[in-house]
Short mmCIF file of C-alpha atoms in Angstrom, two decimals:
data_model
loop_
_atom_site.label_atom_id
_atom_site.label_comp_id
_atom_site.label_asym_id
_atom_site.label_seq_id
_atom_site.Cartn_x
_atom_site.Cartn_y
_atom_site.Cartn_z
CA UNK A 21 -6.49 64.34 35.86
CA UNK A 22 -5.16 61.79 33.39
CA UNK A 23 -1.38 61.89 32.88
CA UNK A 24 -1.95 61.74 29.12
CA UNK A 25 -2.66 65.22 27.75
CA UNK A 26 -2.40 64.60 24.01
CA UNK A 27 -2.39 61.80 21.46
CA UNK A 28 -1.02 61.79 17.93
CA UNK A 29 -2.76 59.12 15.83
CA UNK A 30 -3.79 57.47 19.09
CA UNK A 31 -0.24 57.35 20.49
CA UNK A 32 0.82 59.19 23.66
CA UNK A 33 4.08 61.14 23.59
CA UNK A 34 4.26 61.01 19.79
CA UNK A 35 5.18 64.16 17.88
CA UNK A 36 3.80 65.98 14.85
CA UNK A 37 6.20 65.99 11.90
CA UNK A 38 7.59 69.37 10.76
CA UNK A 39 6.49 68.27 7.28
CA UNK A 40 2.81 68.14 8.29
CA UNK A 41 0.56 70.20 6.01
CA UNK A 42 -1.35 71.40 9.05
CA UNK A 43 1.75 73.38 10.05
CA UNK A 44 2.66 74.53 6.54
CA UNK A 45 -0.76 75.54 5.22
CA UNK A 46 -3.33 75.18 7.97
CA UNK A 47 -4.58 72.26 5.88
CA UNK A 48 -7.04 70.72 8.32
CA UNK A 49 -10.02 71.15 10.61
CA UNK A 50 -10.72 71.01 14.33
CA UNK A 51 -13.39 70.84 17.03
CA UNK A 52 -13.32 72.10 20.62
CA UNK A 53 -15.57 70.08 22.93
CA UNK A 54 -16.64 70.40 26.55
CA UNK A 55 -16.16 67.11 28.43
CA UNK A 56 -18.08 66.41 31.64
CA UNK A 57 -17.44 63.26 33.71
CA UNK A 58 -15.42 61.86 30.85
CA UNK A 59 -18.23 62.30 28.31
CA UNK A 60 -18.08 64.78 25.39
CA UNK A 61 -21.11 67.09 25.43
CA UNK A 62 -23.18 67.07 22.18
CA UNK A 63 -20.84 64.48 20.69
CA UNK A 64 -23.09 63.49 17.79
CA UNK A 65 -23.35 67.10 16.62
CA UNK A 66 -19.61 67.70 17.01
CA UNK A 67 -18.66 64.58 15.08
CA UNK A 68 -21.16 65.32 12.30
CA UNK A 69 -19.69 68.82 11.90
CA UNK A 70 -16.12 67.48 11.99
CA UNK A 71 -16.96 64.95 9.27
CA UNK A 72 -18.76 67.56 7.17
CA UNK A 73 -15.96 70.11 7.48
CA UNK A 74 -13.27 67.56 6.63
CA UNK A 75 -15.35 66.36 3.68
CA UNK A 76 -15.50 69.87 2.27
CA UNK A 77 -11.70 69.93 2.32
CA UNK A 78 -11.65 66.41 0.83
CA UNK A 79 -10.03 65.02 3.96
CA UNK A 80 -10.98 61.49 5.05
CA UNK A 81 -12.39 61.68 8.57
CA UNK A 82 -11.75 58.75 10.95
CA UNK A 83 -14.82 56.95 12.27
CA UNK A 84 -16.48 58.29 15.39
CA UNK A 85 -15.36 55.19 17.29
CA UNK A 86 -11.71 56.06 16.61
CA UNK A 87 -12.09 59.52 18.10
CA UNK A 88 -14.06 58.14 21.04
CA UNK A 89 -11.22 55.72 21.77
CA UNK A 90 -8.86 58.72 21.87
CA UNK A 91 -11.17 60.54 24.26
CA UNK A 92 -11.45 57.46 26.47
CA UNK A 93 -7.66 57.46 26.83
CA UNK A 94 -7.44 61.17 27.55
CA UNK A 95 -10.31 61.13 30.07
CA UNK A 96 -9.70 57.73 31.63
CA UNK A 97 -10.24 59.36 35.05
CA UNK A 98 -13.81 60.31 34.00
CA UNK A 99 -12.88 63.92 34.70
CA UNK A 100 -13.94 67.27 33.26
CA UNK A 101 -12.09 69.33 30.72
CA UNK A 102 -11.79 70.45 27.13
CA UNK A 103 -11.05 68.11 24.24
CA UNK A 104 -9.61 69.58 21.07
CA UNK A 105 -9.72 67.29 18.05
CA UNK A 106 -7.53 68.22 15.09
CA UNK A 107 -7.35 66.54 11.70
CA UNK A 108 -4.68 67.50 9.15
CA UNK A 109 -3.80 66.23 5.69
CA UNK A 110 -0.61 64.87 7.20
CA UNK A 111 2.95 64.63 5.94
CA UNK A 112 3.68 65.61 2.35
CA UNK A 113 6.41 66.94 0.12
CA UNK A 114 6.75 70.69 -0.28
CA UNK A 115 4.13 72.38 -2.44
CA UNK A 116 0.39 72.99 -2.48
CA UNK A 117 -0.52 69.99 -4.64
CA UNK A 118 -2.37 67.17 -2.87
CA UNK A 119 -1.21 63.62 -3.57
CA UNK A 120 -3.53 60.66 -4.03
CA UNK A 121 -2.11 58.85 -0.99
CA UNK A 122 -3.21 60.82 2.05
CA UNK A 123 -1.90 59.76 5.45
CA UNK A 124 -3.90 62.02 7.73
CA UNK A 125 -2.69 63.16 11.12
CA UNK A 126 -5.19 62.77 13.97
CA UNK A 127 -4.57 64.83 17.10
CA UNK A 128 -6.55 64.78 20.36
CA UNK A 129 -5.66 67.18 23.19
CA UNK A 130 -6.95 67.46 26.74
CA UNK A 131 -6.87 70.75 28.67
CA UNK A 132 -8.66 72.12 31.76
CA UNK A 133 -12.01 73.85 31.47
CA UNK A 134 -11.54 77.63 31.22
CA UNK A 135 -12.43 79.58 34.37
CA UNK A 136 -14.84 82.17 33.02
CA UNK A 137 -16.18 84.75 35.51
CA UNK A 138 -19.51 83.61 36.98
CA UNK A 139 -21.09 86.97 36.16
CA UNK A 140 -20.62 86.33 32.43
CA UNK A 141 -23.44 83.79 32.60
CA UNK A 142 -25.52 85.44 35.33
CA UNK A 143 -25.26 89.17 34.54
CA UNK A 144 -23.89 89.34 30.99
CA UNK A 145 -20.77 90.56 29.24
CA UNK A 146 -19.20 93.63 27.70
CA UNK A 147 -18.15 93.30 24.06
CA UNK A 148 -16.28 95.56 21.66
CA UNK A 149 -16.35 96.16 17.92
CA UNK A 150 -13.24 94.74 16.25
CA UNK A 151 -11.35 96.64 13.56
CA UNK A 152 -10.20 93.39 11.91
CA UNK A 153 -12.62 92.42 9.15
CA UNK A 154 -13.40 88.91 7.89
CA UNK A 155 -12.69 88.35 4.20
CA UNK A 156 -15.10 86.49 1.93
CA UNK A 157 -14.30 82.95 0.84
CA UNK A 158 -17.46 80.90 0.21
CA UNK A 159 -15.48 77.68 -0.30
CA UNK A 160 -14.32 77.85 3.33
CA UNK A 161 -17.33 79.60 4.86
CA UNK A 162 -18.76 77.82 7.89
CA UNK A 163 -15.80 75.45 8.24
CA UNK A 164 -13.77 75.37 11.44
CA UNK A 165 -10.49 75.09 9.55
CA UNK A 166 -7.00 75.65 10.95
CA UNK A 167 -6.54 79.09 9.35
CA UNK A 168 -7.72 81.39 12.15
CA UNK A 169 -5.35 84.34 11.73
CA UNK A 170 -8.16 86.89 11.35
CA UNK A 171 -9.46 85.86 14.76
CA UNK A 172 -5.94 85.97 16.21
CA UNK A 173 -5.48 89.53 14.94
CA UNK A 174 -8.89 90.56 16.25
CA UNK A 175 -8.15 89.18 19.72
CA UNK A 176 -4.93 91.23 19.86
CA UNK A 177 -6.97 94.42 19.64
CA UNK A 178 -7.75 94.59 23.37
CA UNK A 179 -6.29 93.68 26.72
CA UNK A 180 -9.06 95.10 28.91
CA UNK A 181 -10.11 92.21 31.21
CA UNK A 182 -13.61 93.67 31.53
CA UNK A 183 -14.25 93.02 27.82
CA UNK A 184 -15.14 89.37 27.24
CA UNK A 185 -15.63 89.26 23.46
CA UNK A 186 -15.25 91.12 20.21
CA UNK A 187 -17.79 91.45 17.39
CA UNK A 188 -16.36 90.85 13.91
CA UNK A 189 -17.78 92.28 10.69
CA UNK A 190 -17.07 91.18 7.15
CA UNK A 191 -15.54 93.32 4.39
CA UNK A 192 -19.00 94.71 3.57
CA UNK A 193 -19.64 95.75 7.17
CA UNK A 194 -22.16 93.01 7.96
CA UNK A 195 -22.12 91.30 11.38
CA UNK A 196 -20.62 87.81 11.17
CA UNK A 197 -19.48 86.42 14.53
CA UNK A 198 -17.52 86.95 17.71
CA UNK A 199 -13.80 86.30 17.97
CA UNK A 200 -14.52 82.95 19.66
CA UNK A 201 -18.32 82.83 19.42
CA UNK A 202 -21.37 82.89 17.22
CA UNK A 203 -23.87 85.74 17.53
CA UNK A 204 -27.65 85.58 17.93
CA UNK A 205 -30.02 88.54 18.08
CA UNK A 206 -33.55 88.57 19.51
CA UNK A 207 -35.94 91.18 18.18
CA UNK A 208 -39.43 90.54 19.48
CA UNK A 209 -40.15 86.88 18.79
CA UNK A 210 -37.52 86.60 16.04
CA UNK A 211 -34.21 84.92 16.88
CA UNK A 212 -31.76 85.81 14.15
CA UNK A 213 -28.17 84.81 13.44
CA UNK A 214 -25.86 85.99 10.66
CA UNK A 215 -25.78 84.19 7.32
CA UNK A 216 -22.37 82.50 7.11
CA UNK A 217 -22.42 81.73 3.40
CA UNK A 218 -19.36 83.90 2.69
CA UNK A 219 -17.27 83.70 5.88
CA UNK A 220 -17.35 82.76 9.55
CA UNK A 221 -17.61 79.52 11.52
CA UNK A 222 -20.95 77.72 11.87
CA UNK A 223 -20.73 76.42 15.43
CA UNK A 224 -22.82 73.53 16.70
CA UNK A 225 -24.04 75.53 19.73
CA UNK A 226 -25.47 78.11 17.32
CA UNK A 227 -27.32 75.32 15.52
CA UNK A 228 -28.52 73.79 18.79
CA UNK A 229 -29.94 77.14 19.90
CA UNK A 230 -31.73 77.67 16.57
CA UNK A 231 -33.33 74.23 16.94
CA UNK A 232 -34.49 75.13 20.48
CA UNK A 233 -36.05 78.43 19.40
CA UNK A 234 -39.61 77.20 18.62
CA UNK A 235 -39.90 75.59 22.08
CA UNK A 236 -39.04 78.99 23.55
CA UNK A 237 -41.70 80.74 21.49
CA UNK A 238 -39.17 82.18 19.04
CA UNK A 239 -38.89 82.01 15.27
CA UNK A 240 -35.33 81.20 14.14
CA UNK A 241 -33.87 82.94 11.12
CA UNK A 242 -30.51 82.88 9.35
CA UNK A 243 -30.16 86.23 7.64
CA UNK A 244 -27.90 89.17 6.88
CA UNK A 245 -27.48 91.39 9.95
CA UNK A 246 -26.19 94.94 9.99
CA UNK A 247 -24.57 96.67 12.91
CA UNK A 248 -27.78 98.71 13.22
CA UNK A 249 -29.79 95.47 13.56
CA UNK A 250 -27.55 94.43 16.42
CA UNK A 251 -27.78 97.80 18.14
CA UNK A 252 -31.60 97.85 17.84
CA UNK A 253 -32.08 94.30 19.16
CA UNK A 254 -33.95 93.44 22.35
CA UNK A 255 -31.22 90.95 23.32
CA UNK A 256 -27.82 90.07 21.86
CA UNK A 257 -26.31 86.70 22.67
CA UNK A 258 -22.92 85.13 22.05
CA UNK A 259 -22.42 81.38 22.23
CA UNK A 260 -19.90 78.58 21.89
CA UNK A 261 -19.45 74.99 22.99
CA UNK A 262 -17.43 75.77 26.12
CA UNK A 263 -19.44 78.47 27.88
CA UNK A 264 -22.89 77.98 26.36
CA UNK A 265 -24.68 81.32 25.95
CA UNK A 266 -23.87 84.78 27.29
CA UNK A 267 -25.94 87.93 26.92
CA UNK A 268 -24.19 91.07 25.75
CA UNK A 269 -25.19 93.90 28.12
CA UNK A 270 -22.78 96.56 26.85
CA UNK A 271 -21.51 97.07 23.31
CA UNK A 272 -20.46 100.02 21.17
CA UNK A 273 -22.05 102.62 23.47
CA UNK A 274 -25.31 100.71 23.93
CA UNK A 275 -26.41 98.98 27.13
CA UNK A 276 -29.07 96.33 27.64
CA UNK A 277 -30.75 95.21 30.84
CA UNK A 278 -30.17 91.54 31.68
CA UNK A 279 -32.78 89.39 29.92
CA UNK A 280 -33.99 85.85 30.42
CA UNK A 281 -33.08 84.12 27.16
CA UNK A 282 -29.41 83.43 27.91
CA UNK A 283 -30.30 81.87 31.26
CA UNK A 284 -32.94 79.62 29.68
CA UNK A 285 -30.53 78.50 27.00
CA UNK A 286 -27.75 77.91 29.51
CA UNK A 287 -29.91 75.40 31.38
CA UNK A 288 -30.82 73.47 28.24
CA UNK A 289 -27.31 73.51 26.76
CA UNK A 290 -25.92 71.84 29.89
CA UNK A 291 -28.22 68.85 29.52
#
């Protein structure tokens, strides 16, 4: 593994200023990317989402080549791991107001791939219903911004190692996402995922799966989903960029037999 584990504005061993707005206000965005043999998986999709998210916060996003140079340093051994890319509005004086002269902070971090149990991908997972609700804020909906306290609170709700994920609802009781995942539901030939117009993170693996749906004989749909819709589904999947797709086989008193969709998606998502 490379001796360099993080870069600040392309510099190893640099530090983030205590005046950085990312620390004060969560004023920034991030991406978490699986890296195999030194190459970021689904890089084009990740960079496009990073640029779009930063644009919605009116943050200038460095060119893709700049980030790739950071990744080349971090993974100079052509190894495997996780790359976390963080972009903040940088150093500023106290207060919420944004100045005209933005000096963004660019952070790239390398960490090992998480060791998820093999049975999560082969057999499926147990999930629980979280008490923590997601509040509505359309201006931030879909963005992977640095304010993730609702997810932090939700993850504190359990310490049972047999539960792999939690399902989060919004303030109206609609299904939104997992604590660290997006949710997809198959009912017959329909593959549905929650509408994230008011809250939640629109992950690139979710979008990749929706684009694959027609080739799998499924009709993709972004729609409002109730807890009853989830409980009545033929298959419930959770997905993110690190583990791909897992099937939920036990949730909220309901059990499902292992299906085939998660396995099919897992193969394609690794390509």
